[in-house]
Amino acid sequence: MHEQNIAPWQHSHDFAMKNAKGERRTLYVLILTAITMVAEIIAGTISGSMALLADGWHMATHVAAFMITLFAYHYARKHANDPAFSFGTGKVNVLGGFASAIALAVVALLMLVESTHRLIEPQSISFDDAIAVAVIGLLINIIGAFLLKDEHSHHHDHHHDHNLHAAYMHVLADALTSLLAIFALLAGKFAGLDWLDPVMGIVGSVIVTRWAISLLKQTSPILLDRNIEPRFRQKIVASIESDADNRVSDIHIWKIGANHYSAIIAVVTHEPKPIEHYRALLAPFRQLSHLTIEVNQCQEH
């Protein structure tokens, strides 16, 4: 039995995104959004404004989405070193972003259905009350966007936090819906264009759907262990095969976190070298956070 210390050959499997500031700001936005949500749903119901109700419903799902965001941060941090997760909890934040994208899509569908109904069967609108609450909602959304934008922009280039990005997209969707609501209500009040209210609800649903699809496209490939982009895969293979007579017989590279990849690479060569040699060949690819290399000696002459 091997009795020597094996610590030098072990490493952490904590690939989760660390963003305490973003988590704290998401909590602030959650509180602001929840307060505004209640006000808009009540005002929209009393005034009869579909655009305002749509904004309130939108905010309701965003409250749920922000709760998912905060839960994802907490869960990933709590189980960061749990051996039950083969590659750590790096994908928890990505899963949070995916769940938020689903929530966005559901809201867009509800907005479309109700707006179409209101377009077919118009209802009277109390414009003054609806406009006042919609403006308050927009201001809250702008504050939320600024709180999350700083963190989202800071982490975008090098450490893409899909969880925070999803929260940011929800705030933008809220701001857009509020803006469309204000435009529709002003047009209805001063120009008599009451039909613009449900139309703006439909326009908002289409835009939010596009955002939801974009977020799904970013997160779903990671959750499905999609291989790394072909150009990076080719560079990795070239780095190994440019050395001696190495040939890569099998290669699997997939994301295990927002910016961390795991790789399993099988190499065939006539003259095998120590594993450290092949790891050195791949040292420039710093995104390979978890690397397993299999070296096979070719017996053909």
Short mmCIF file of C-alpha atoms in Angstrom, two decimals:
data_model
loop_
_atom_site.label_atom_id
_atom_site.label_comp_id
_atom_site.label_asym_id
_atom_site.label_seq_id
_atom_site.Cartn_x
_atom_site.Cartn_y
_atom_site.Cartn_z
CA MET A 1 0.00 0.00 0.00
CA HIS A 2 1.27 3.48 -0.90
CA GLU A 3 2.00 5.27 2.37
CA GLN A 4 3.63 8.46 1.11
CA ASN A 5 1.89 11.83 1.08
CA ILE A 6 -0.20 12.16 -2.11
CA ALA A 7 -1.22 15.80 -1.50
CA PRO A 8 1.04 17.15 -4.30
CA TRP A 9 -0.99 15.13 -6.80
CA GLN A 10 -4.35 16.30 -5.49
CA HIS A 11 -6.16 19.54 -6.23
CA SER A 12 -9.34 21.43 -5.43
CA HIS A 13 -12.52 20.86 -7.43
CA ASP A 14 -14.00 24.23 -6.50
CA PHE A 15 -14.75 25.85 -9.86
CA ALA A 16 -17.75 27.90 -8.69
CA MET A 17 -17.96 31.61 -9.47
CA LYS A 18 -17.07 33.80 -6.46
CA ASN A 19 -18.94 37.10 -6.59
CA ALA A 20 -19.90 38.28 -3.09
CA LYS A 21 -20.46 41.86 -4.24
CA GLY A 22 -22.76 40.77 -7.06
CA GLU A 23 -24.68 38.53 -4.64
CA ARG A 24 -25.15 41.39 -2.19
CA ARG A 25 -26.34 43.77 -4.90
CA THR A 26 -28.76 41.16 -6.22
CA LEU A 27 -30.35 41.06 -2.76
CA TYR A 28 -30.82 44.85 -2.84
CA VAL A 29 -32.45 44.63 -6.25
CA LEU A 30 -34.69 41.79 -5.06
CA ILE A 31 -36.06 43.94 -2.22
CA LEU A 32 -36.66 46.95 -4.49
CA THR A 33 -38.30 44.80 -7.15
CA ALA A 34 -40.61 43.06 -4.67
CA ILE A 35 -41.89 46.37 -3.30
CA THR A 36 -42.50 47.77 -6.79
CA MET A 37 -44.11 44.51 -7.94
CA VAL A 38 -46.82 44.74 -5.28
CA ALA A 39 -47.50 48.40 -6.08
CA GLU A 40 -47.77 47.82 -9.85
CA ILE A 41 -50.01 44.76 -9.64
CA ILE A 42 -52.41 46.58 -7.31
CA ALA A 43 -52.38 49.78 -9.39
CA GLY A 44 -52.67 47.87 -12.67
CA THR A 45 -55.67 45.92 -11.40
CA ILE A 46 -57.44 49.05 -10.15
CA SER A 47 -56.62 51.19 -13.21
CA GLY A 48 -57.20 48.43 -15.80
CA SER A 49 -53.86 48.98 -17.57
CA MET A 50 -52.57 45.85 -19.32
CA ALA A 51 -49.14 47.41 -19.82
CA LEU A 52 -48.89 48.15 -16.11
CA LEU A 53 -50.19 44.71 -15.12
CA ALA A 54 -47.71 43.13 -17.52
CA ASP A 55 -44.93 45.07 -15.82
CA GLY A 56 -46.15 43.90 -12.42
CA TRP A 57 -46.32 40.25 -13.52
CA HIS A 58 -42.93 40.68 -15.08
CA MET A 59 -41.57 41.88 -11.78
CA ALA A 60 -43.20 38.96 -9.95
CA THR A 61 -41.24 36.45 -12.01
CA HIS A 62 -38.12 38.56 -11.64
CA VAL A 63 -38.50 38.38 -7.87
CA ALA A 64 -38.56 34.60 -8.25
CA ALA A 65 -35.57 34.78 -10.62
CA PHE A 66 -33.56 36.89 -8.18
CA MET A 67 -34.36 34.37 -5.45
CA ILE A 68 -33.04 31.64 -7.76
CA THR A 69 -29.91 33.73 -8.31
CA LEU A 70 -29.30 34.15 -4.59
CA PHE A 71 -30.04 30.47 -3.92
CA ALA A 72 -27.55 29.45 -6.63
CA TYR A 73 -24.81 31.58 -5.06
CA HIS A 74 -25.55 30.16 -1.62
CA TYR A 75 -25.76 26.54 -2.77
CA ALA A 76 -22.56 26.72 -4.84
CA ARG A 77 -20.68 28.24 -1.91
CA LYS A 78 -22.07 25.79 0.65
CA HIS A 79 -21.24 22.68 -1.41
CA ALA A 80 -18.04 23.97 -3.03
CA ASN A 81 -15.95 21.15 -1.55
CA ASP A 82 -18.62 18.48 -1.37
CA PRO A 83 -17.16 15.22 -2.84
CA ALA A 84 -20.67 14.26 -3.96
CA PHE A 85 -20.17 16.61 -6.93
CA SER A 86 -17.57 15.14 -9.29
CA PHE A 87 -16.38 18.49 -10.63
CA GLY A 88 -17.61 20.76 -7.86
CA THR A 89 -20.53 23.17 -8.04
CA GLY A 90 -19.26 25.35 -10.86
CA LYS A 91 -22.37 24.71 -12.94
CA VAL A 92 -24.84 25.76 -10.24
CA ASN A 93 -24.60 29.42 -11.26
CA VAL A 94 -25.06 28.40 -14.90
CA LEU A 95 -28.14 26.39 -13.90
CA GLY A 96 -29.46 29.48 -12.10
CA GLY A 97 -29.06 31.48 -15.30
CA PHE A 98 -30.85 28.76 -17.29
CA ALA A 99 -33.77 28.70 -14.81
CA SER A 100 -34.04 32.49 -15.02
CA ALA A 101 -34.16 32.29 -18.81
CA ILE A 102 -37.09 29.87 -18.55
CA ALA A 103 -38.81 32.33 -16.21
CA LEU A 104 -38.30 35.11 -18.76
CA ALA A 105 -39.84 32.97 -21.50
CA VAL A 106 -42.88 32.15 -19.34
CA VAL A 107 -43.47 35.83 -18.58
CA ALA A 108 -43.20 36.70 -22.26
CA LEU A 109 -45.86 34.09 -23.06
CA LEU A 110 -48.21 35.41 -20.36
CA MET A 111 -47.71 38.97 -21.61
CA LEU A 112 -48.50 37.90 -25.18
CA VAL A 113 -51.67 35.99 -24.23
CA GLU A 114 -53.11 38.71 -21.99
CA SER A 115 -52.15 41.56 -24.33
CA THR A 116 -53.84 39.79 -27.26
CA HIS A 117 -56.96 39.31 -25.12
CA ARG A 118 -57.00 43.00 -24.18
CA LEU A 119 -56.53 43.95 -27.83
CA ILE A 120 -59.60 41.92 -28.81
CA GLU A 121 -61.65 43.04 -25.80
CA PRO A 122 -60.48 46.57 -24.80
CA GLN A 123 -60.92 47.74 -21.20
CA SER A 124 -61.09 51.23 -19.75
CA ILE A 125 -57.86 52.59 -18.27
CA SER A 126 -57.27 55.07 -15.42
CA PHE A 127 -54.33 56.78 -17.12
CA ASP A 128 -53.12 59.14 -14.39
CA ASP A 129 -52.75 56.47 -11.71
CA ALA A 130 -51.24 53.98 -14.15
CA ILE A 131 -48.67 56.46 -15.48
CA ALA A 132 -47.57 57.47 -11.98
CA VAL A 133 -46.91 53.90 -10.88
CA ALA A 134 -45.25 53.00 -14.20
CA VAL A 135 -42.79 55.89 -13.78
CA ILE A 136 -41.97 54.70 -10.25
CA GLY A 137 -41.43 51.20 -11.63
CA LEU A 138 -39.09 52.52 -14.31
CA LEU A 139 -37.04 54.44 -11.75
CA ILE A 140 -36.70 51.32 -9.59
CA ASN A 141 -35.61 49.33 -12.63
CA ILE A 142 -32.99 51.93 -13.56
CA ILE A 143 -31.57 51.79 -10.04
CA GLY A 144 -31.50 47.99 -10.21
CA ALA A 145 -29.82 48.04 -13.61
CA PHE A 146 -27.05 50.32 -12.36
CA LEU A 147 -26.51 48.14 -9.28
CA LEU A 148 -26.10 45.00 -11.37
CA LYS A 149 -24.46 46.50 -14.45
CA ASP A 150 -21.25 47.39 -12.62
CA GLU A 151 -20.75 43.83 -11.43
CA HIS A 152 -21.94 42.29 -14.70
CA SER A 153 -19.56 44.41 -16.78
CA HIS A 154 -16.65 43.76 -14.41
CA HIS A 155 -17.03 39.99 -14.66
CA HIS A 156 -18.02 39.71 -18.30
CA ASP A 157 -14.66 39.59 -20.03
CA HIS A 158 -12.70 37.21 -17.84
CA HIS A 159 -15.17 35.61 -15.44
CA HIS A 160 -18.58 35.36 -17.06
CA ASP A 161 -21.10 34.98 -14.26
CA HIS A 162 -24.19 33.58 -16.02
CA ASN A 163 -26.17 33.79 -12.78
CA LEU A 164 -25.57 37.53 -12.42
CA HIS A 165 -26.02 38.06 -16.16
CA ALA A 166 -29.48 36.47 -15.90
CA ALA A 167 -30.42 38.81 -13.03
CA TYR A 168 -29.20 41.78 -15.07
CA MET A 169 -31.30 40.66 -18.06
CA HIS A 170 -34.38 40.45 -15.85
CA VAL A 171 -33.87 44.03 -14.68
CA LEU A 172 -33.43 45.21 -18.28
CA ALA A 173 -36.62 43.38 -19.27
CA ASP A 174 -38.45 45.14 -16.43
CA ALA A 175 -37.10 48.52 -17.49
CA LEU A 176 -38.15 47.90 -21.09
CA THR A 177 -41.67 46.87 -20.11
CA SER A 178 -42.03 49.93 -17.85
CA LEU A 179 -40.85 52.21 -20.65
CA LEU A 180 -43.28 50.67 -23.15
CA ALA A 181 -46.09 50.98 -20.58
CA ILE A 182 -45.40 54.70 -20.06
CA PHE A 183 -45.31 55.34 -23.81
CA ALA A 184 -48.59 53.47 -24.36
CA LEU A 185 -50.35 55.18 -21.43
CA LEU A 186 -49.25 58.67 -22.55
CA ALA A 187 -50.42 57.94 -26.10
CA GLY A 188 -53.74 56.70 -24.76
CA LYS A 189 -54.27 59.71 -22.51
CA PHE A 190 -53.30 62.51 -24.91
CA ALA A 191 -54.00 60.98 -28.34
CA GLY A 192 -56.79 58.57 -27.55
CA LEU A 193 -54.72 55.63 -28.80
CA ASP A 194 -55.93 53.15 -26.19
CA TRP A 195 -55.05 50.22 -28.45
CA LEU A 196 -51.34 51.02 -28.01
CA ASP A 197 -51.46 49.72 -24.44
CA PRO A 198 -51.97 46.02 -25.38
CA VAL A 199 -49.81 46.45 -28.49
CA MET A 200 -46.89 47.56 -26.32
CA GLY A 201 -47.51 44.48 -24.21
CA ILE A 202 -47.11 42.33 -27.34
CA VAL A 203 -43.97 44.21 -28.42
CA GLY A 204 -42.49 43.75 -24.96
CA SER A 205 -43.24 40.01 -25.02
CA VAL A 206 -41.43 39.60 -28.34
CA ILE A 207 -38.32 41.44 -27.12
CA VAL A 208 -38.24 39.56 -23.82
CA THR A 209 -38.57 36.27 -25.72
CA ARG A 210 -35.49 37.14 -27.75
CA TRP A 211 -33.55 37.88 -24.56
CA ALA A 212 -34.70 34.59 -23.03
CA ILE A 213 -33.58 32.65 -26.10
CA SER A 214 -30.19 34.40 -26.02
CA LEU A 215 -29.69 33.44 -22.36
CA LEU A 216 -30.76 29.84 -23.07
CA LYS A 217 -28.20 29.64 -25.87
CA GLN A 218 -25.46 30.77 -23.48
CA THR A 219 -26.28 28.39 -20.64
CA SER A 220 -27.71 25.20 -22.19
CA PRO A 221 -24.50 24.13 -24.03
CA ILE A 222 -22.62 24.26 -20.72
CA LEU A 223 -25.25 22.18 -18.93
CA LEU A 224 -25.19 19.65 -21.78
CA ASP A 225 -21.37 19.33 -21.67
CA ARG A 226 -20.94 20.63 -25.19
CA ASN A 227 -17.39 20.31 -26.49
CA ILE A 228 -15.10 23.34 -26.60
CA GLU A 229 -15.17 25.49 -29.73
CA PRO A 230 -13.52 23.71 -32.71
CA ARG A 231 -10.76 26.32 -33.13
CA PHE A 232 -9.59 25.89 -29.51
CA ARG A 233 -9.87 22.12 -29.82
CA GLN A 234 -7.67 22.21 -32.92
CA LYS A 235 -5.07 24.37 -31.16
CA ILE A 236 -4.92 21.94 -28.24
CA VAL A 237 -4.51 18.96 -30.56
CA ALA A 238 -1.84 20.82 -32.55
CA SER A 239 0.11 21.60 -29.37
CA ILE A 240 0.38 17.91 -28.57
CA GLU A 241 0.92 16.59 -32.08
CA SER A 242 3.64 19.14 -32.86
CA ASP A 243 5.83 17.37 -30.30
CA ALA A 244 7.68 14.20 -31.41
CA ASP A 245 5.40 11.70 -33.16
CA ASN A 246 2.43 12.24 -30.82
CA ARG A 247 -1.08 11.61 -32.13
CA VAL A 248 -4.27 12.44 -30.26
CA SER A 249 -6.55 9.40 -30.51
CA ASP A 250 -9.38 10.69 -28.32
CA ILE A 251 -10.25 14.07 -26.82
CA HIS A 252 -13.12 15.38 -24.69
CA ILE A 253 -13.21 18.97 -23.44
CA TRP A 254 -16.22 20.44 -21.65
CA LYS A 255 -17.10 23.24 -19.26
CA ILE A 256 -17.32 22.52 -15.54
CA GLY A 257 -17.88 26.13 -14.56
CA ALA A 258 -18.44 29.53 -16.13
CA ASN A 259 -14.80 29.75 -17.26
CA HIS A 260 -13.31 26.39 -16.34
CA TYR A 261 -12.87 23.38 -18.63
CA SER A 262 -12.18 19.74 -17.93
CA ALA A 263 -10.33 17.63 -20.49
CA ILE A 264 -9.67 13.95 -21.07
CA ILE A 265 -7.04 13.41 -23.78
CA ALA A 266 -5.61 10.12 -25.07
CA VAL A 267 -2.20 10.27 -26.77
CA VAL A 268 -0.51 7.61 -28.92
CA THR A 269 3.27 7.74 -29.37
CA HIS A 270 6.23 5.43 -30.04
CA GLU A 271 8.24 6.92 -27.19
CA PRO A 272 6.04 7.82 -24.21
CA LYS A 273 7.26 10.54 -21.86
CA PRO A 274 6.22 11.38 -18.28
CA ILE A 275 2.75 12.87 -17.89
CA GLU A 276 4.29 16.18 -16.77
CA HIS A 277 5.75 16.55 -20.27
CA TYR A 278 2.31 16.53 -21.87
CA ARG A 279 0.89 18.80 -19.21
CA ALA A 280 3.67 21.28 -20.00
CA LEU A 281 2.65 21.22 -23.67
CA LEU A 282 -0.86 22.31 -22.61
CA ALA A 283 0.25 24.86 -20.01
CA PRO A 284 -0.65 27.86 -22.25
CA PHE A 285 -4.30 26.77 -22.19
CA ARG A 286 -5.08 28.09 -18.73
CA GLN A 287 -8.82 27.43 -19.09
CA LEU A 288 -8.06 23.70 -18.76
CA SER A 289 -8.61 23.55 -14.99
CA HIS A 290 -9.02 19.79 -14.72
CA LEU A 291 -6.83 17.70 -17.03
CA THR A 292 -6.57 13.92 -17.42
CA ILE A 293 -4.03 12.53 -19.92
CA GLU A 294 -3.77 8.93 -21.10
CA VAL A 295 -0.54 7.97 -22.87
CA ASN A 296 -0.46 4.83 -25.04
CA GLN A 297 2.67 3.36 -26.61
CA CYS A 298 2.25 2.50 -30.25
CA GLN A 299 3.42 -1.08 -30.92
CA GLU A 300 3.41 -0.83 -34.70
CA HIS A 301 6.78 -0.77 -36.51
#
